[in-house]
Amino acid sequence: MDLTGAGLYTDYMTDADRVAAENLQSKLEKTAKSNAVDDDALFDACKQFEAYLWEQVYKEMEKTTKIFSDDDDKESYASNMTDYFKDTLIQQISEQTASGGSNSLAHMLYEQAKRNYNL
């Protein structure tokens, strides 16, 4: 089995993104169903959603730069590891972007959830 293939890495990252989205959805549903909803947990879930959204935006932006790439070594181990570290960096930048300030998406989601669930 060739573990250096880009297809395997792409499949792994797609599955990881799907799992992350499902985990966030599950966390939001659990938070909404709980009678004793902790405001911090709800706000944390909103910040995680915003970070996930920014992560997807940054990944799509990064893909546009690959159009002009003429890298002949796209299937190499080093190339796959570089992609892995780029994905990790994108996740960290996304978490920092989702600051949760008063005008952030996370704050707006938090306020909307409080209104919808009478919290």
Short mmCIF file of N, CA, C and O in Angstrom, two decimals:
data_model
loop_
_atom_site.label_atom_id
_atom_site.label_comp_id
_atom_site.label_asym_id
_atom_site.label_seq_id
_atom_site.Cartn_x
_atom_site.Cartn_y
_atom_site.Cartn_z
N MET A 1 0.85 -1.18 0.00
CA MET A 1 0.00 0.00 0.00
C MET A 1 0.89 1.24 0.00
O MET A 1 1.76 1.38 0.84
N ASP A 2 0.67 2.12 -0.90
CA ASP A 2 1.47 3.34 -1.02
C ASP A 2 0.88 4.41 -0.12
O ASP A 2 -0.21 4.91 -0.37
N LEU A 3 1.59 4.75 0.96
CA LEU A 3 1.09 5.73 1.92
C LEU A 3 1.46 7.15 1.55
O LEU A 3 1.08 8.09 2.24
N THR A 4 2.22 7.33 0.50
CA THR A 4 2.65 8.68 0.14
C THR A 4 1.73 9.31 -0.89
O THR A 4 1.97 10.43 -1.30
N GLY A 5 0.70 8.63 -1.31
CA GLY A 5 -0.19 9.16 -2.34
C GLY A 5 -1.00 10.34 -1.86
O GLY A 5 -1.43 10.41 -0.72
N ALA A 6 -1.21 11.28 -2.74
CA ALA A 6 -1.99 12.48 -2.39
C ALA A 6 -3.45 12.12 -2.15
O ALA A 6 -4.12 12.77 -1.35
N GLY A 7 -3.92 11.09 -2.82
CA GLY A 7 -5.32 10.69 -2.66
C GLY A 7 -5.62 10.24 -1.24
O GLY A 7 -6.65 10.58 -0.67
N LEU A 8 -4.70 9.50 -0.67
CA LEU A 8 -4.88 9.03 0.70
C LEU A 8 -4.91 10.21 1.66
O LEU A 8 -5.74 10.28 2.56
N TYR A 9 -4.01 11.15 1.46
CA TYR A 9 -3.95 12.35 2.32
C TYR A 9 -5.22 13.17 2.16
O TYR A 9 -5.81 13.62 3.14
N THR A 10 -5.67 13.35 0.93
CA THR A 10 -6.89 14.13 0.68
C THR A 10 -8.09 13.46 1.32
O THR A 10 -8.92 14.14 1.93
N ASP A 11 -8.18 12.14 1.19
CA ASP A 11 -9.28 11.41 1.82
C ASP A 11 -9.25 11.57 3.33
O ASP A 11 -10.28 11.78 3.96
N TYR A 12 -8.05 11.50 3.91
CA TYR A 12 -7.90 11.66 5.35
C TYR A 12 -8.37 13.04 5.80
O TYR A 12 -9.11 13.18 6.77
N MET A 13 -7.94 14.09 5.08
CA MET A 13 -8.30 15.45 5.47
C MET A 13 -9.80 15.70 5.27
O MET A 13 -10.42 16.39 6.07
N THR A 14 -10.38 15.14 4.22
CA THR A 14 -11.82 15.28 4.00
C THR A 14 -12.59 14.61 5.13
O THR A 14 -13.55 15.18 5.65
N ASP A 15 -12.16 13.42 5.52
CA ASP A 15 -12.80 12.73 6.63
C ASP A 15 -12.61 13.51 7.93
O ASP A 15 -13.53 13.60 8.74
N ALA A 16 -11.43 14.07 8.13
CA ALA A 16 -11.17 14.85 9.35
C ALA A 16 -12.07 16.08 9.40
O ALA A 16 -12.60 16.43 10.45
N ASP A 17 -12.27 16.75 8.26
CA ASP A 17 -13.15 17.91 8.21
C ASP A 17 -14.60 17.52 8.51
O ASP A 17 -15.31 18.21 9.22
N ARG A 18 -15.01 16.37 7.96
CA ARG A 18 -16.37 15.89 8.19
C ARG A 18 -16.58 15.57 9.67
O ARG A 18 -17.59 15.94 10.27
N VAL A 19 -15.61 14.90 10.27
CA VAL A 19 -15.70 14.54 11.68
C VAL A 19 -15.73 15.80 12.54
O VAL A 19 -16.51 15.90 13.50
N ALA A 20 -14.91 16.79 12.19
CA ALA A 20 -14.90 18.05 12.95
C ALA A 20 -16.26 18.73 12.86
O ALA A 20 -16.77 19.24 13.87
N ALA A 21 -16.87 18.74 11.68
CA ALA A 21 -18.18 19.36 11.53
C ALA A 21 -19.24 18.60 12.32
O ALA A 21 -20.10 19.21 12.97
N GLU A 22 -19.17 17.28 12.30
CA GLU A 22 -20.13 16.48 13.07
C GLU A 22 -19.95 16.70 14.57
O GLU A 22 -20.94 16.76 15.31
N ASN A 23 -18.71 16.80 15.02
CA ASN A 23 -18.46 17.05 16.44
C ASN A 23 -19.00 18.40 16.87
O ASN A 23 -19.58 18.53 17.95
N LEU A 24 -18.81 19.42 16.03
CA LEU A 24 -19.35 20.74 16.36
C LEU A 24 -20.87 20.72 16.40
O LEU A 24 -21.48 21.30 17.29
N GLN A 25 -21.48 20.04 15.43
CA GLN A 25 -22.94 19.93 15.39
C GLN A 25 -23.44 19.22 16.64
O GLN A 25 -24.41 19.66 17.26
N SER A 26 -22.77 18.14 17.00
CA SER A 26 -23.16 17.39 18.19
C SER A 26 -23.03 18.24 19.45
O SER A 26 -23.92 18.23 20.31
N LYS A 27 -21.95 19.00 19.54
CA LYS A 27 -21.74 19.85 20.71
C LYS A 27 -22.82 20.93 20.79
O LYS A 27 -23.34 21.21 21.88
N LEU A 28 -23.18 21.52 19.66
CA LEU A 28 -24.23 22.54 19.66
C LEU A 28 -25.58 21.94 20.05
O LEU A 28 -26.34 22.55 20.80
N GLU A 29 -25.88 20.74 19.55
CA GLU A 29 -27.14 20.08 19.88
C GLU A 29 -27.21 19.73 21.37
O GLU A 29 -28.23 19.93 22.01
N LYS A 30 -26.10 19.22 21.91
CA LYS A 30 -26.08 18.88 23.34
C LYS A 30 -26.24 20.14 24.19
O LYS A 30 -26.93 20.13 25.19
N THR A 31 -25.59 21.21 23.76
CA THR A 31 -25.69 22.46 24.50
C THR A 31 -27.11 22.99 24.48
O THR A 31 -27.63 23.47 25.48
N ALA A 32 -27.76 22.88 23.33
CA ALA A 32 -29.12 23.39 23.19
C ALA A 32 -30.12 22.55 24.00
O ALA A 32 -31.08 23.09 24.56
N LYS A 33 -29.90 21.25 24.10
CA LYS A 33 -30.84 20.37 24.79
C LYS A 33 -30.68 20.42 26.31
O LYS A 33 -31.61 20.07 27.04
N SER A 34 -29.54 20.80 26.77
CA SER A 34 -29.26 20.81 28.20
C SER A 34 -30.11 21.88 28.90
O SER A 34 -30.23 23.00 28.43
N ASN A 35 -30.72 21.53 30.02
CA ASN A 35 -31.51 22.51 30.77
C ASN A 35 -30.63 23.53 31.46
O ASN A 35 -30.99 24.69 31.58
N ALA A 36 -29.51 23.08 31.97
CA ALA A 36 -28.60 23.97 32.67
C ALA A 36 -27.45 24.33 31.72
O ALA A 36 -26.33 23.91 31.88
N VAL A 37 -27.79 25.09 30.69
CA VAL A 37 -26.81 25.45 29.68
C VAL A 37 -25.81 26.43 30.27
O VAL A 37 -26.16 27.44 30.85
N ASP A 38 -24.57 26.09 30.14
CA ASP A 38 -23.50 26.94 30.61
C ASP A 38 -23.18 27.95 29.50
O ASP A 38 -22.88 27.55 28.37
N ASP A 39 -23.24 29.23 29.80
CA ASP A 39 -22.98 30.26 28.80
C ASP A 39 -21.59 30.12 28.19
O ASP A 39 -21.41 30.31 26.99
N ASP A 40 -20.62 29.75 29.00
CA ASP A 40 -19.26 29.60 28.48
C ASP A 40 -19.17 28.46 27.48
O ASP A 40 -18.48 28.57 26.46
N ALA A 41 -19.86 27.36 27.73
CA ALA A 41 -19.84 26.22 26.82
C ALA A 41 -20.51 26.59 25.49
O ALA A 41 -20.02 26.22 24.42
N LEU A 42 -21.62 27.32 25.56
CA LEU A 42 -22.30 27.75 24.35
C LEU A 42 -21.43 28.70 23.54
O LEU A 42 -21.28 28.55 22.32
N PHE A 43 -20.80 29.65 24.22
CA PHE A 43 -19.94 30.60 23.52
C PHE A 43 -18.72 29.89 22.94
O PHE A 43 -18.29 30.20 21.82
N ASP A 44 -18.19 28.91 23.66
CA ASP A 44 -17.06 28.14 23.16
C ASP A 44 -17.45 27.37 21.89
O ASP A 44 -16.69 27.31 20.93
N ALA A 45 -18.64 26.79 21.88
CA ALA A 45 -19.11 26.07 20.69
C ALA A 45 -19.26 27.03 19.51
O ALA A 45 -18.92 26.69 18.37
N CYS A 46 -19.74 28.23 19.77
CA CYS A 46 -19.88 29.24 18.71
C CYS A 46 -18.51 29.66 18.17
O CYS A 46 -18.34 29.82 16.96
N LYS A 47 -17.54 29.81 19.06
CA LYS A 47 -16.19 30.16 18.62
C LYS A 47 -15.58 29.04 17.80
O LYS A 47 -14.89 29.28 16.81
N GLN A 48 -15.82 27.80 18.20
CA GLN A 48 -15.30 26.66 17.44
C GLN A 48 -15.92 26.61 16.05
O GLN A 48 -15.24 26.31 15.07
N PHE A 49 -17.21 26.91 15.96
CA PHE A 49 -17.86 26.94 14.65
C PHE A 49 -17.26 28.04 13.78
O PHE A 49 -16.99 27.82 12.60
N GLU A 50 -17.05 29.21 14.36
CA GLU A 50 -16.46 30.30 13.58
C GLU A 50 -15.05 29.93 13.13
O GLU A 50 -14.67 30.19 11.98
N ALA A 51 -14.28 29.31 14.00
CA ALA A 51 -12.92 28.88 13.64
C ALA A 51 -12.97 27.86 12.50
O ALA A 51 -12.17 27.92 11.56
N TYR A 52 -13.93 26.94 12.56
CA TYR A 52 -14.09 25.95 11.49
C TYR A 52 -14.44 26.63 10.17
O TYR A 52 -13.91 26.29 9.12
N LEU A 53 -15.33 27.61 10.23
CA LEU A 53 -15.71 28.35 9.03
C LEU A 53 -14.50 29.06 8.43
O LEU A 53 -14.25 28.98 7.23
N TRP A 54 -13.72 29.75 9.27
CA TRP A 54 -12.52 30.44 8.79
C TRP A 54 -11.51 29.45 8.22
O TRP A 54 -10.84 29.74 7.23
N GLU A 55 -11.42 28.29 8.84
CA GLU A 55 -10.50 27.26 8.34
C GLU A 55 -10.87 26.87 6.91
O GLU A 55 -10.00 26.74 6.04
N GLN A 56 -12.15 26.67 6.66
CA GLN A 56 -12.58 26.31 5.31
C GLN A 56 -12.30 27.44 4.33
O GLN A 56 -11.88 27.20 3.19
N VAL A 57 -12.50 28.68 4.74
CA VAL A 57 -12.21 29.83 3.88
C VAL A 57 -10.73 29.87 3.54
O VAL A 57 -10.34 30.02 2.37
N TYR A 58 -9.87 29.72 4.56
CA TYR A 58 -8.43 29.77 4.32
C TYR A 58 -7.96 28.62 3.43
O TYR A 58 -7.08 28.78 2.59
N LYS A 59 -8.54 27.44 3.62
CA LYS A 59 -8.15 26.29 2.78
C LYS A 59 -8.51 26.54 1.32
O LYS A 59 -7.74 26.20 0.43
N GLU A 60 -9.69 27.11 1.09
CA GLU A 60 -10.07 27.42 -0.29
C GLU A 60 -9.18 28.51 -0.87
O GLU A 60 -8.82 28.46 -2.05
N MET A 61 -8.80 29.49 -0.07
CA MET A 61 -7.90 30.53 -0.54
C MET A 61 -6.54 29.92 -0.89
O MET A 61 -5.94 30.28 -1.91
N GLU A 62 -6.08 28.99 -0.07
CA GLU A 62 -4.79 28.36 -0.31
C GLU A 62 -4.82 27.53 -1.60
O GLU A 62 -3.84 27.46 -2.32
N LYS A 63 -5.95 26.90 -1.89
CA LYS A 63 -6.07 26.12 -3.12
C LYS A 63 -5.89 26.98 -4.36
O LYS A 63 -5.38 26.51 -5.37
N THR A 64 -6.33 28.23 -4.29
CA THR A 64 -6.19 29.09 -5.47
C THR A 64 -4.73 29.37 -5.79
O THR A 64 -4.40 29.62 -6.95
N THR A 65 -3.85 29.32 -4.81
CA THR A 65 -2.44 29.56 -5.07
C THR A 65 -1.78 28.36 -5.74
O THR A 65 -0.76 28.51 -6.40
N LYS A 66 -2.37 27.19 -5.62
CA LYS A 66 -1.80 25.99 -6.23
C LYS A 66 -2.03 25.95 -7.74
O LYS A 66 -1.41 25.16 -8.43
N ILE A 67 -2.92 26.78 -8.25
CA ILE A 67 -3.17 26.82 -9.68
C ILE A 67 -1.90 27.18 -10.43
O ILE A 67 -1.61 26.65 -11.49
N PHE A 68 -1.12 28.06 -9.85
CA PHE A 68 0.08 28.55 -10.51
C PHE A 68 1.33 27.77 -10.13
O PHE A 68 2.42 28.11 -10.53
N SER A 69 1.16 26.71 -9.36
CA SER A 69 2.29 25.92 -8.91
C SER A 69 2.75 24.99 -10.03
O SER A 69 1.94 24.38 -10.72
N ASP A 70 4.05 24.86 -10.21
CA ASP A 70 4.59 23.92 -11.18
C ASP A 70 5.46 22.89 -10.49
O ASP A 70 6.46 22.43 -11.02
N ASP A 71 5.06 22.52 -9.29
CA ASP A 71 5.79 21.54 -8.49
C ASP A 71 5.64 20.16 -9.14
O ASP A 71 4.53 19.65 -9.28
N ASP A 72 6.75 19.57 -9.53
CA ASP A 72 6.72 18.25 -10.17
C ASP A 72 6.67 17.12 -9.16
O ASP A 72 6.40 15.99 -9.49
N ASP A 73 6.94 17.42 -7.89
CA ASP A 73 7.05 16.40 -6.86
C ASP A 73 5.82 16.39 -5.96
O ASP A 73 5.92 16.41 -4.75
N LYS A 74 4.63 16.35 -6.56
CA LYS A 74 3.39 16.47 -5.80
C LYS A 74 3.05 15.22 -4.99
O LYS A 74 2.27 15.29 -4.06
N GLU A 75 3.61 14.08 -5.34
CA GLU A 75 3.28 12.82 -4.68
C GLU A 75 4.32 12.42 -3.63
O GLU A 75 4.22 11.36 -3.06
N SER A 76 5.30 13.25 -3.37
CA SER A 76 6.38 12.86 -2.47
C SER A 76 5.95 12.96 -1.00
O SER A 76 5.02 13.67 -0.65
N TYR A 77 6.71 12.25 -0.17
CA TYR A 77 6.47 12.28 1.27
C TYR A 77 6.65 13.69 1.82
O TYR A 77 5.85 14.16 2.62
N ALA A 78 7.71 14.37 1.37
CA ALA A 78 7.98 15.73 1.85
C ALA A 78 6.84 16.67 1.48
O ALA A 78 6.45 17.53 2.27
N SER A 79 6.32 16.51 0.29
CA SER A 79 5.21 17.36 -0.15
C SER A 79 3.98 17.11 0.71
O SER A 79 3.28 18.06 1.11
N ASN A 80 3.71 15.85 1.03
CA ASN A 80 2.56 15.52 1.87
C ASN A 80 2.73 16.06 3.28
O ASN A 80 1.78 16.54 3.89
N MET A 81 3.95 15.98 3.82
CA MET A 81 4.19 16.51 5.16
C MET A 81 4.07 18.03 5.17
O MET A 81 3.54 18.61 6.12
N THR A 82 4.52 18.68 4.11
CA THR A 82 4.36 20.13 4.00
C THR A 82 2.89 20.49 4.00
O THR A 82 2.47 21.43 4.68
N ASP A 83 2.08 19.73 3.25
CA ASP A 83 0.64 19.97 3.23
C ASP A 83 0.03 19.78 4.61
O ASP A 83 -0.84 20.54 5.02
N TYR A 84 0.48 18.76 5.33
CA TYR A 84 -0.03 18.51 6.68
C TYR A 84 0.26 19.70 7.59
O TYR A 84 -0.61 20.16 8.32
N PHE A 85 1.49 20.19 7.54
CA PHE A 85 1.85 21.30 8.40
C PHE A 85 1.14 22.59 7.98
O PHE A 85 0.81 23.42 8.82
N LYS A 86 0.89 22.75 6.69
CA LYS A 86 0.10 23.91 6.23
C LYS A 86 -1.31 23.83 6.80
O LYS A 86 -1.86 24.83 7.25
N ASP A 87 -1.89 22.63 6.79
CA ASP A 87 -3.24 22.46 7.33
C ASP A 87 -3.27 22.77 8.82
O ASP A 87 -4.20 23.39 9.32
N THR A 88 -2.24 22.34 9.54
CA THR A 88 -2.16 22.63 10.97
C THR A 88 -2.04 24.13 11.21
O THR A 88 -2.70 24.69 12.09
N LEU A 89 -1.23 24.79 10.41
CA LEU A 89 -1.08 26.24 10.53
C LEU A 89 -2.40 26.95 10.22
O LEU A 89 -2.79 27.88 10.93
N ILE A 90 -3.11 26.49 9.20
CA ILE A 90 -4.40 27.08 8.86
C ILE A 90 -5.38 26.93 10.02
O ILE A 90 -6.12 27.85 10.35
N GLN A 91 -5.37 25.76 10.69
CA GLN A 91 -6.26 25.56 11.84
C GLN A 91 -5.93 26.53 12.96
O GLN A 91 -6.83 27.11 13.57
N GLN A 92 -4.65 26.72 13.23
CA GLN A 92 -4.26 27.63 14.30
C GLN A 92 -4.60 29.08 13.97
O GLN A 92 -5.08 29.82 14.83
N ILE A 93 -4.38 29.48 12.73
CA ILE A 93 -4.73 30.85 12.32
C ILE A 93 -6.24 31.04 12.41
O ILE A 93 -6.72 32.09 12.83
N SER A 94 -7.00 30.02 12.05
CA SER A 94 -8.46 30.10 12.10
C SER A 94 -8.94 30.29 13.53
O SER A 94 -9.87 31.06 13.78
N GLU A 95 -8.32 29.57 14.46
CA GLU A 95 -8.70 29.72 15.87
C GLU A 95 -8.40 31.12 16.37
O GLU A 95 -9.17 31.69 17.14
N GLN A 96 -7.29 31.69 15.92
CA GLN A 96 -6.94 33.05 16.33
C GLN A 96 -7.86 34.08 15.67
O GLN A 96 -8.18 35.10 16.27
N THR A 97 -8.29 33.82 14.45
CA THR A 97 -9.20 34.73 13.75
C THR A 97 -10.54 34.79 14.45
O THR A 97 -11.16 35.84 14.54
N ALA A 98 -10.99 33.63 14.94
CA ALA A 98 -12.27 33.56 15.65
C ALA A 98 -12.07 34.05 17.08
O ALA A 98 -12.11 33.30 18.03
N SER A 99 -11.88 35.33 17.22
CA SER A 99 -11.55 35.91 18.53
C SER A 99 -12.73 35.95 19.48
O SER A 99 -12.56 36.01 20.68
N GLY A 100 -13.93 35.97 18.93
CA GLY A 100 -15.11 36.03 19.80
C GLY A 100 -15.43 37.42 20.29
O GLY A 100 -16.12 37.58 21.29
N GLY A 101 -14.92 38.43 19.61
CA GLY A 101 -15.20 39.82 19.99
C GLY A 101 -16.67 40.16 19.79
O GLY A 101 -17.47 39.37 19.31
N SER A 102 -17.05 41.37 20.16
CA SER A 102 -18.46 41.76 20.13
C SER A 102 -19.04 41.82 18.72
O SER A 102 -20.25 41.74 18.56
N ASN A 103 -18.22 41.94 17.69
CA ASN A 103 -18.72 41.96 16.31
C ASN A 103 -18.41 40.67 15.56
O ASN A 103 -18.57 40.62 14.35
N SER A 104 -17.99 39.64 16.25
CA SER A 104 -17.60 38.41 15.58
C SER A 104 -18.82 37.55 15.27
O SER A 104 -19.90 37.70 15.86
N LEU A 105 -18.62 36.63 14.36
CA LEU A 105 -19.67 35.68 14.02
C LEU A 105 -20.03 34.83 15.23
O LEU A 105 -21.20 34.56 15.49
N ALA A 106 -19.02 34.44 16.00
CA ALA A 106 -19.27 33.62 17.20
C ALA A 106 -20.19 34.35 18.18
O ALA A 106 -21.12 33.75 18.74
N HIS A 107 -19.95 35.63 18.38
CA HIS A 107 -20.78 36.40 19.30
C HIS A 107 -22.22 36.51 18.78
O HIS A 107 -23.18 36.37 19.55
N MET A 108 -22.36 36.72 17.48
CA MET A 108 -23.71 36.80 16.90
C MET A 108 -24.43 35.47 17.01
O MET A 108 -25.63 35.42 17.33
N LEU A 109 -23.73 34.36 16.75
CA LEU A 109 -24.34 33.03 16.90
C LEU A 109 -24.75 32.77 18.35
O LEU A 109 -25.82 32.23 18.62
N TYR A 110 -23.89 33.18 19.26
CA TYR A 110 -24.16 33.01 20.69
C TYR A 110 -25.42 33.77 21.09
O TYR A 110 -26.31 33.22 21.76
N GLU A 111 -25.53 35.01 20.69
CA GLU A 111 -26.72 35.81 21.03
C GLU A 111 -27.98 35.23 20.39
O GLU A 111 -29.04 35.18 21.02
N GLN A 112 -27.86 34.76 19.16
CA GLN A 112 -29.02 34.16 18.47
C GLN A 112 -29.45 32.87 19.17
O GLN A 112 -30.64 32.62 19.34
N ALA A 113 -28.48 32.04 19.57
CA ALA A 113 -28.81 30.80 20.27
C ALA A 113 -29.49 31.09 21.61
O ALA A 113 -30.44 30.40 21.99
N LYS A 114 -29.01 32.10 22.31
CA LYS A 114 -29.65 32.47 23.58
C LYS A 114 -31.09 32.89 23.36
O LYS A 114 -31.97 32.52 24.14
N ARG A 115 -31.35 33.65 22.29
CA ARG A 115 -32.73 34.06 22.00
C ARG A 115 -33.59 32.88 21.58
O ARG A 115 -34.73 32.72 22.04
N ASN A 116 -33.05 32.01 20.71
CA ASN A 116 -33.83 30.88 20.20
C ASN A 116 -34.18 29.86 21.27
O ASN A 116 -35.23 29.23 21.22
N TYR A 117 -33.29 29.67 22.22
CA TYR A 117 -33.50 28.65 23.25
C TYR A 117 -33.86 29.26 24.59
O TYR A 117 -33.82 28.56 25.62
N ASN A 118 -34.23 30.52 24.60
CA ASN A 118 -34.68 31.21 25.81
C ASN A 118 -33.70 31.03 26.97
O ASN A 118 -34.08 30.65 28.08
N LEU A 119 -32.45 31.32 26.70
CA LEU A 119 -31.43 31.18 27.74
C LEU A 119 -31.17 32.49 28.42
O LEU A 119 -31.16 33.51 27.85
#
